Coordinates of C-alpha atoms in Angstrom, one line a residue:
X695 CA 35.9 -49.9 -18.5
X696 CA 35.9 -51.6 -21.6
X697 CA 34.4 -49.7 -24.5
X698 CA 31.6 -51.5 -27.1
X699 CA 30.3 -50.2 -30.2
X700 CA 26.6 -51.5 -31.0
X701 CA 25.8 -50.8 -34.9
X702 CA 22.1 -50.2 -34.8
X703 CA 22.3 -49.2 -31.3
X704 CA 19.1 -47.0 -31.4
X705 CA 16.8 -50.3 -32.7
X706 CA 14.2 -52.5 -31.0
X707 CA 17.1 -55.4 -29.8
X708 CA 20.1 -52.8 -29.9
X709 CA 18.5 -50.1 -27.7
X710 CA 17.7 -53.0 -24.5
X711 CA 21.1 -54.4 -25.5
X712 CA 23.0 -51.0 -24.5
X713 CA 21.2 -50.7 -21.3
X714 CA 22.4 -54.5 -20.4
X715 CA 26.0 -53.4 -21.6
X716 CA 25.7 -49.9 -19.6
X717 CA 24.2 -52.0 -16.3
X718 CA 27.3 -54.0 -16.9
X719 CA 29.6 -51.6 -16.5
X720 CA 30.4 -51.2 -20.3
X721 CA 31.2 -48.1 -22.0
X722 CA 29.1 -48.0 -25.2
X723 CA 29.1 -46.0 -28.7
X724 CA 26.1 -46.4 -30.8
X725 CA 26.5 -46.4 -34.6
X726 CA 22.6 -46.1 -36.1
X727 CA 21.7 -44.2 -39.2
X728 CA 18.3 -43.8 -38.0
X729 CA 16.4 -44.8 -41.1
X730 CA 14.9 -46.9 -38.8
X731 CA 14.9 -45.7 -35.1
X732 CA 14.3 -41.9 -33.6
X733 CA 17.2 -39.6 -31.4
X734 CA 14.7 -39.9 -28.8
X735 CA 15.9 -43.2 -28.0
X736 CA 19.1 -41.8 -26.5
X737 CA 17.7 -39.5 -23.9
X738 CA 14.7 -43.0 -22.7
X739 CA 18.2 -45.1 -22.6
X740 CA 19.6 -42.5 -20.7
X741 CA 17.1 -42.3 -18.1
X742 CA 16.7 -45.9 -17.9
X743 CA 20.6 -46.3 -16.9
X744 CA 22.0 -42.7 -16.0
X745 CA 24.6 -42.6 -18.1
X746 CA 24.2 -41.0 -21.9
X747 CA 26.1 -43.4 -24.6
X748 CA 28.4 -41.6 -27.1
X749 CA 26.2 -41.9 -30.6
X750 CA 27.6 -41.3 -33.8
X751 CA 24.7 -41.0 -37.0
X752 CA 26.4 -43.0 -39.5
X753 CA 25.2 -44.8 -42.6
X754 CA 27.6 -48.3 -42.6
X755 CA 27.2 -48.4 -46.7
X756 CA 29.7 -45.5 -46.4
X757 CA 33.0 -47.1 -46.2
X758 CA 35.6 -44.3 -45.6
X759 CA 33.0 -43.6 -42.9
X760 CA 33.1 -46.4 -41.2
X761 CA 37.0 -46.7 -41.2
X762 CA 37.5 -43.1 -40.4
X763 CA 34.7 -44.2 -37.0
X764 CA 37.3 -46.8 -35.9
X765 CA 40.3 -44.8 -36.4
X766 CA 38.9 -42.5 -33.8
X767 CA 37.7 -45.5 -32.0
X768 CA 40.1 -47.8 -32.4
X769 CA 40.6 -49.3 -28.6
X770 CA 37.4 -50.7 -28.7
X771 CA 37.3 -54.2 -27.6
X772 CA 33.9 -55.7 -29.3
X773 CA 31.4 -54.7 -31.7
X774 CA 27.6 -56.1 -31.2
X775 CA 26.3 -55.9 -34.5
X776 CA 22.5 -55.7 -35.5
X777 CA 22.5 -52.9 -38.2
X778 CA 20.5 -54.5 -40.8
X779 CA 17.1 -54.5 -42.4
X780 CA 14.7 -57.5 -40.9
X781 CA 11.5 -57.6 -42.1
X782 CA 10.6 -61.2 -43.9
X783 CA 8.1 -59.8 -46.4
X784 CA 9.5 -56.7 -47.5
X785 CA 12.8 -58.7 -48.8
X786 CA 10.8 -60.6 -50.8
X787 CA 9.8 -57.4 -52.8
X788 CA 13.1 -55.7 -52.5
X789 CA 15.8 -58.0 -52.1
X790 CA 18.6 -55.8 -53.6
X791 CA 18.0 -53.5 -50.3
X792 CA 18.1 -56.3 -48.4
X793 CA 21.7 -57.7 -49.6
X794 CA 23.3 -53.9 -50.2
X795 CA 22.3 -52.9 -46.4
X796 CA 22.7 -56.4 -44.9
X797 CA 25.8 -58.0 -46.8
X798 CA 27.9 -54.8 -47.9
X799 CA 27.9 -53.2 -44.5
X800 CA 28.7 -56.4 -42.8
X801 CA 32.1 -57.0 -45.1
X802 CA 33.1 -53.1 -44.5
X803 CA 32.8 -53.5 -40.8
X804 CA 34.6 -57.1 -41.0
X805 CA 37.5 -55.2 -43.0
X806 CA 38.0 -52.4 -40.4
X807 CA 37.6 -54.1 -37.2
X808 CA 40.2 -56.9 -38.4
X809 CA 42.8 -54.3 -38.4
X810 CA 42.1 -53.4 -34.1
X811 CA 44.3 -54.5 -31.6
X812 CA 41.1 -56.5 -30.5
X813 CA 38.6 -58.0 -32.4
X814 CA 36.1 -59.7 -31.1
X815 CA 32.7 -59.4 -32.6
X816 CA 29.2 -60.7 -32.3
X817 CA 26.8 -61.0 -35.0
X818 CA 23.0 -60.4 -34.9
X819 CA 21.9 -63.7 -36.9
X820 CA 18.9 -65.2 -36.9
X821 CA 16.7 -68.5 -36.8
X822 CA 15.5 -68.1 -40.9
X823 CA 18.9 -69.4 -41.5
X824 CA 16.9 -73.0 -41.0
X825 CA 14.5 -72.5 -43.1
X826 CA 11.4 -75.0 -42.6
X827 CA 13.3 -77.4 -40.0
X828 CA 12.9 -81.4 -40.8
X829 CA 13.3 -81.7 -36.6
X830 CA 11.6 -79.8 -33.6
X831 CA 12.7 -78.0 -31.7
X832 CA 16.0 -76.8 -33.7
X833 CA 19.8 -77.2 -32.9
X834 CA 22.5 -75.5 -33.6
X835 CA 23.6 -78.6 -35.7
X836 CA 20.2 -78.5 -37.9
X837 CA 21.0 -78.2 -41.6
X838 CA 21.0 -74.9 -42.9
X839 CA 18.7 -75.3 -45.9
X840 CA 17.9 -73.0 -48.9
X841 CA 16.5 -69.5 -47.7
X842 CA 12.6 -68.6 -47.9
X843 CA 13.8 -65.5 -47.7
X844 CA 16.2 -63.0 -49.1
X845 CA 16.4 -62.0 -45.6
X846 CA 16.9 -65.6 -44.7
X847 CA 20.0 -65.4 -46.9
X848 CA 21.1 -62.7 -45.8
X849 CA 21.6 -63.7 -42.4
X850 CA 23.4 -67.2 -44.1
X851 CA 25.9 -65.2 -46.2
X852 CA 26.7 -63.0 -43.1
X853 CA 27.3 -66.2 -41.6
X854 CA 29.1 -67.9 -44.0
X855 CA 31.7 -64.7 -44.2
X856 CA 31.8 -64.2 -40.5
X857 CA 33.2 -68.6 -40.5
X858 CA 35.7 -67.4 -43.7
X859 CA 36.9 -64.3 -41.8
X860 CA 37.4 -66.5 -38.8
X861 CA 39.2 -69.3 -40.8
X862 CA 41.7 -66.9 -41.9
X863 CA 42.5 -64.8 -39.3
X864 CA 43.1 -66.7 -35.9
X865 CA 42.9 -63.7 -34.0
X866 CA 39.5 -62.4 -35.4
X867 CA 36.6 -64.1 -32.1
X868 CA 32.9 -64.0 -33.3
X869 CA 29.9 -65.1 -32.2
X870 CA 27.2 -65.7 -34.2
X871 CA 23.7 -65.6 -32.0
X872 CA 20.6 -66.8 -34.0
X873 CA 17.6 -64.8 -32.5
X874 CA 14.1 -66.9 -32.4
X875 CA 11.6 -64.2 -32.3
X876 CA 12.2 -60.6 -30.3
X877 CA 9.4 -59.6 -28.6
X878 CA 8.2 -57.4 -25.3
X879 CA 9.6 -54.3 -24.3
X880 CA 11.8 -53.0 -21.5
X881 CA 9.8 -52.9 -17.7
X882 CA 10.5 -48.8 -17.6
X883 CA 8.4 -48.6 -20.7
X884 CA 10.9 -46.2 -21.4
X885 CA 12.0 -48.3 -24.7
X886 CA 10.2 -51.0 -26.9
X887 CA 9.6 -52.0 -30.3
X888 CA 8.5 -48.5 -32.8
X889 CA 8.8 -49.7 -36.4
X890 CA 8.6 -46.5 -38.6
X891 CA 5.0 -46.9 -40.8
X892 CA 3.3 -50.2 -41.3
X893 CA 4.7 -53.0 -38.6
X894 CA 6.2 -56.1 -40.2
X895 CA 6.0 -58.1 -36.8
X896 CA 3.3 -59.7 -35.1
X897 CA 3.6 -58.1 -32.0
X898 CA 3.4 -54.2 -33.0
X899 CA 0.6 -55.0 -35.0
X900 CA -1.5 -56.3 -32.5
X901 CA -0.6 -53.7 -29.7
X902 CA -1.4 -50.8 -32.5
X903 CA -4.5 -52.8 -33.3
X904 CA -5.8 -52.6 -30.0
X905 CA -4.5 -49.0 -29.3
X906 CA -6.6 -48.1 -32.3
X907 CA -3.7 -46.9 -34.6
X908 CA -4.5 -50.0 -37.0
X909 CA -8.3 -50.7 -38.2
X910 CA -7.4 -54.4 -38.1
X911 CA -5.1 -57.4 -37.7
X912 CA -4.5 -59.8 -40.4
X913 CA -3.2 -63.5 -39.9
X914 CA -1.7 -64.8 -42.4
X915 CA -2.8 -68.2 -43.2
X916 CA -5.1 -70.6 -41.1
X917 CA -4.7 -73.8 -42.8
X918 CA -1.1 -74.1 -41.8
X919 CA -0.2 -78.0 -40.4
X920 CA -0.7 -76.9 -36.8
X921 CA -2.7 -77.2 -34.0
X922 CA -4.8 -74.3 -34.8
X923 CA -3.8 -73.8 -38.6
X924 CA -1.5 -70.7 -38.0
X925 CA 2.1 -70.0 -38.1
X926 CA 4.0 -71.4 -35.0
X927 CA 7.4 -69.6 -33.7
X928 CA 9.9 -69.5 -30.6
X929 CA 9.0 -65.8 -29.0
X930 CA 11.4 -64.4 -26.9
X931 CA 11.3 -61.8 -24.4
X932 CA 13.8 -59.0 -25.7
X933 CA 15.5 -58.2 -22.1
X934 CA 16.3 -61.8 -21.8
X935 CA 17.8 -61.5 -25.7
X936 CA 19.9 -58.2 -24.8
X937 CA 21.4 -60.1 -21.9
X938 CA 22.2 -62.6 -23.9
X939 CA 24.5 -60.6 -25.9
X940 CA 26.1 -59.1 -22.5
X941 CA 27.1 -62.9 -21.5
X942 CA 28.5 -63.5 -25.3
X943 CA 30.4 -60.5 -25.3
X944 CA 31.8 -61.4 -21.7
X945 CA 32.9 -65.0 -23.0
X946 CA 34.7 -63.8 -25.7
X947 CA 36.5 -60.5 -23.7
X948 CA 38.0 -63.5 -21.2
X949 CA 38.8 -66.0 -24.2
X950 CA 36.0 -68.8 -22.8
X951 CA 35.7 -69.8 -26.5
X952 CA 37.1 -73.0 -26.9
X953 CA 37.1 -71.9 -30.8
X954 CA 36.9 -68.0 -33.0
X955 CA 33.8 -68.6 -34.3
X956 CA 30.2 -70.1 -32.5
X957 CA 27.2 -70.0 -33.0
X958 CA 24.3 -70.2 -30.1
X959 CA 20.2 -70.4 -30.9
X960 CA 18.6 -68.2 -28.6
X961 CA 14.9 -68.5 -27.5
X962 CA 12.6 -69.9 -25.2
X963 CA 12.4 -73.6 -26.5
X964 CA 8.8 -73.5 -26.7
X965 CA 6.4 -72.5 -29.8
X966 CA 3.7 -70.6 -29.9
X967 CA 0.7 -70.2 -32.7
X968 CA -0.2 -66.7 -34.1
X969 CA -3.6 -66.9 -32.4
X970 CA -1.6 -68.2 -28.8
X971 CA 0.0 -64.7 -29.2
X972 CA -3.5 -63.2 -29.7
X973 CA -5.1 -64.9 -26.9
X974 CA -2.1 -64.3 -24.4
X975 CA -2.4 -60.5 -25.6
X976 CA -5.7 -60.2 -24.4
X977 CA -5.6 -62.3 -21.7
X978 CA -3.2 -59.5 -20.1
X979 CA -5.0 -56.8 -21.3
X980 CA -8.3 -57.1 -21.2
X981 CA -8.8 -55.9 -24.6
X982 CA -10.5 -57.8 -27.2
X983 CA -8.7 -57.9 -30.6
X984 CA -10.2 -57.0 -34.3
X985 CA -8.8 -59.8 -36.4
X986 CA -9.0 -61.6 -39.7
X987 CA -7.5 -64.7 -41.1
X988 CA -5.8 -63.7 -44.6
X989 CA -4.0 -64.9 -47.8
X990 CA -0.7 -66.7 -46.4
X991 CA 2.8 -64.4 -46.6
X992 CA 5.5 -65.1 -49.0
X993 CA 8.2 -66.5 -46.8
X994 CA 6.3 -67.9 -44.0
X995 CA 7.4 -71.0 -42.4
X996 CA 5.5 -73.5 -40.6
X997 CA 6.7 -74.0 -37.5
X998 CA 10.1 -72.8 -35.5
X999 CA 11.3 -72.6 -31.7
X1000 CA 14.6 -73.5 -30.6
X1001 CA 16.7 -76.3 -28.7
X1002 CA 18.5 -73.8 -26.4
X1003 CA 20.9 -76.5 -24.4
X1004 CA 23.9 -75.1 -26.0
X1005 CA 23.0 -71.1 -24.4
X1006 CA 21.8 -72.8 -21.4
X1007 CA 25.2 -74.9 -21.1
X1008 CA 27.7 -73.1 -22.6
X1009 CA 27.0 -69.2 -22.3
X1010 CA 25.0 -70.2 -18.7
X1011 CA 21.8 -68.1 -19.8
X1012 CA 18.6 -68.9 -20.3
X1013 CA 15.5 -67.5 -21.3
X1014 CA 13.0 -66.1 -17.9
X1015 CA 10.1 -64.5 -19.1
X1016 CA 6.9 -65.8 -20.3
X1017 CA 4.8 -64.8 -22.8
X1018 CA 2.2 -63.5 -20.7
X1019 CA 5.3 -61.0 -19.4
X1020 CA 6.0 -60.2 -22.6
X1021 CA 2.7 -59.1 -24.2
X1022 CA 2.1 -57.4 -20.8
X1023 CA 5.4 -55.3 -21.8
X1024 CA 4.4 -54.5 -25.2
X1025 CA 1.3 -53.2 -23.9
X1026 CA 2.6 -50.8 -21.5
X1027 CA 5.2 -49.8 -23.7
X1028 CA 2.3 -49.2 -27.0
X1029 CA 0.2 -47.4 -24.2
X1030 CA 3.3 -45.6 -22.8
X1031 CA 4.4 -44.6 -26.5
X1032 CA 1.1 -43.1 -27.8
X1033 CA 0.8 -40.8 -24.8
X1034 CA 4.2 -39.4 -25.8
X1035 CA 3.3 -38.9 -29.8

């Protein structure tokens, strides 16, 4: 049984990954410092697959505690890693969070695990790397412009260090996996998306909106060049993304990589608006939303969904669910969540 340590293991992404990984026959170690994720996470993963992963509470800024981790772990054979702050708007106002947690935890990790027997690692990137895209849908190949972000950059440093670590050492295998937008939640209900405070996604918003928890959800910007005037992005169901990272990890356990370092877009290939969310939301719930169109968000984009023929080709995966399957999730997750607090 090979073993896998997933940084950030008790997150929204992380915490379906794991169950993929345990279904798959993996034995998993979570690494998550819980700043933004509960314990409780464990025991619903737990139930979900029957088997408890080992979990170690460990801040990754710490770097004699991250190499002191893989001394006692050192026959792991791949490391998943999503550990990382995400939200768009909040690294605008504090971008030095953003590159200490995002940047300096990803070097110390590179650093230790390039000194294991096996190193083969797959990073948690992301489709802001783009930026506003001159072509639709978006390739692998697109140019990877300035950042409208320092989240955005974040993700193309990571990047850019991952391709120089690579470059270097011809043993070091990574994957870089650019995530369109996570959405849904697993069909136990067991585990879903729980931001601590305020959500910074769409989807949380409107699922706390309509549980009541929020007084009301704003959309930012209505005069936006699309069909409807809002925001348009790529939104994937987050069980199809966790298995994604299963097949990744498989290809690069077998060598299947004809080089050390790819990257693969992963979404659905189609776009949807901000109010297309809405609507499918309450399509599939029956629950009619309190909304309001407000002031744009620093760091929006336009428009963004993915060309996926590479994932579809080369890694043999491919997005299943729908939208519709996705808000439906949420809901019973939100629903599922609130009778638990």
């Amino acid at each position: 049984m090979d073993k896998v340590v997933v940084t950030g293991g008790l997150g929204f992404i992380g915490s379906h990954t794991v169950v993929e990984l345990q279904n798959e026959g993996f034995e998993v170690v979570i690494i998550d410092d819980l700043s933004n994720s509960t314990l409780e996470t464990l025991d619903r993963i737990t139930s979900i697959t029957g088997k408890k992963p080992q979990f170690e509470e460990l801040d990754l800024k710490n770097k004699s505690k991250v190499e002191a981790f893989f001394k006692t772990h050192s026959d792991v054979k791949g490391v998943i890693h999503f550990a990382a702050s995400k939200a768009v708007g909040e690294s605008v106002e504090k971008p030095l969070l953003y590159y200490e947690n995002n940047i300096t935890t990803l070097v110390y990790l590179l650093k230790t695990i390039g000194q294991l027997e096996s190193s083969n690692f797959i990073f948690s990137s992301s489709c802001t790397v783009y930026g506003q895209a001159d072509e639709l849908p978006i390739t692998e190949n697109a140019p990877v412009k300035k950042a409208e972000s320092p989240y955005g950059n974040t993700k193309q440093i990571g990047e850019e260090i991952i391709k120089d670590t690579c470059h270097v050492d011809a043993d070091f295998n990574a994957i870089s996996l650019r995530y369109f937008n996570p959405i849904g939640a697993h069909p136990s209900a067991k585990i879903g998306e729980l931001p601590i405070g305020v959500p910074q996604n769409l989807v949380p918003f409107i699922t706390q909106t309509a549980i009541g928890l929020r007084d009301q959800l704003s959309v930012f910007g209505d005069d936006y060049p699309t069909d409807d005037g809002t925001c348009i992005r790529d939104y994937i169901h987050v069980v199809d993304l966790a298995k994604a990272h299963v097949v990744a990890l498989q290809r690069l356990l077998v060598k299947r990589n004809t080089t050390n370092c790819e990257t693969f877009n992963l979404g659905t290939g189609t776009g949807s608006s901000v109010l297309e969310v809405i609507h499918a939301f309450e399509r599939v719930s029956g629950e009619k939303l309190n909304y309001e169109i407000a002031q744009r968000r620093a760091g929006d984009i336009v428009s963004a969904y993915a060309d996926t023929t590479k994932a579809n080709e080369v890694l043999g995966w491919k997005a299943k669910s729908t939208l519709d399957d996705a808000m439906r999730s949420a809901w019973k997750w939100e629903q599922f969540i609130r009778k638990k607090i």
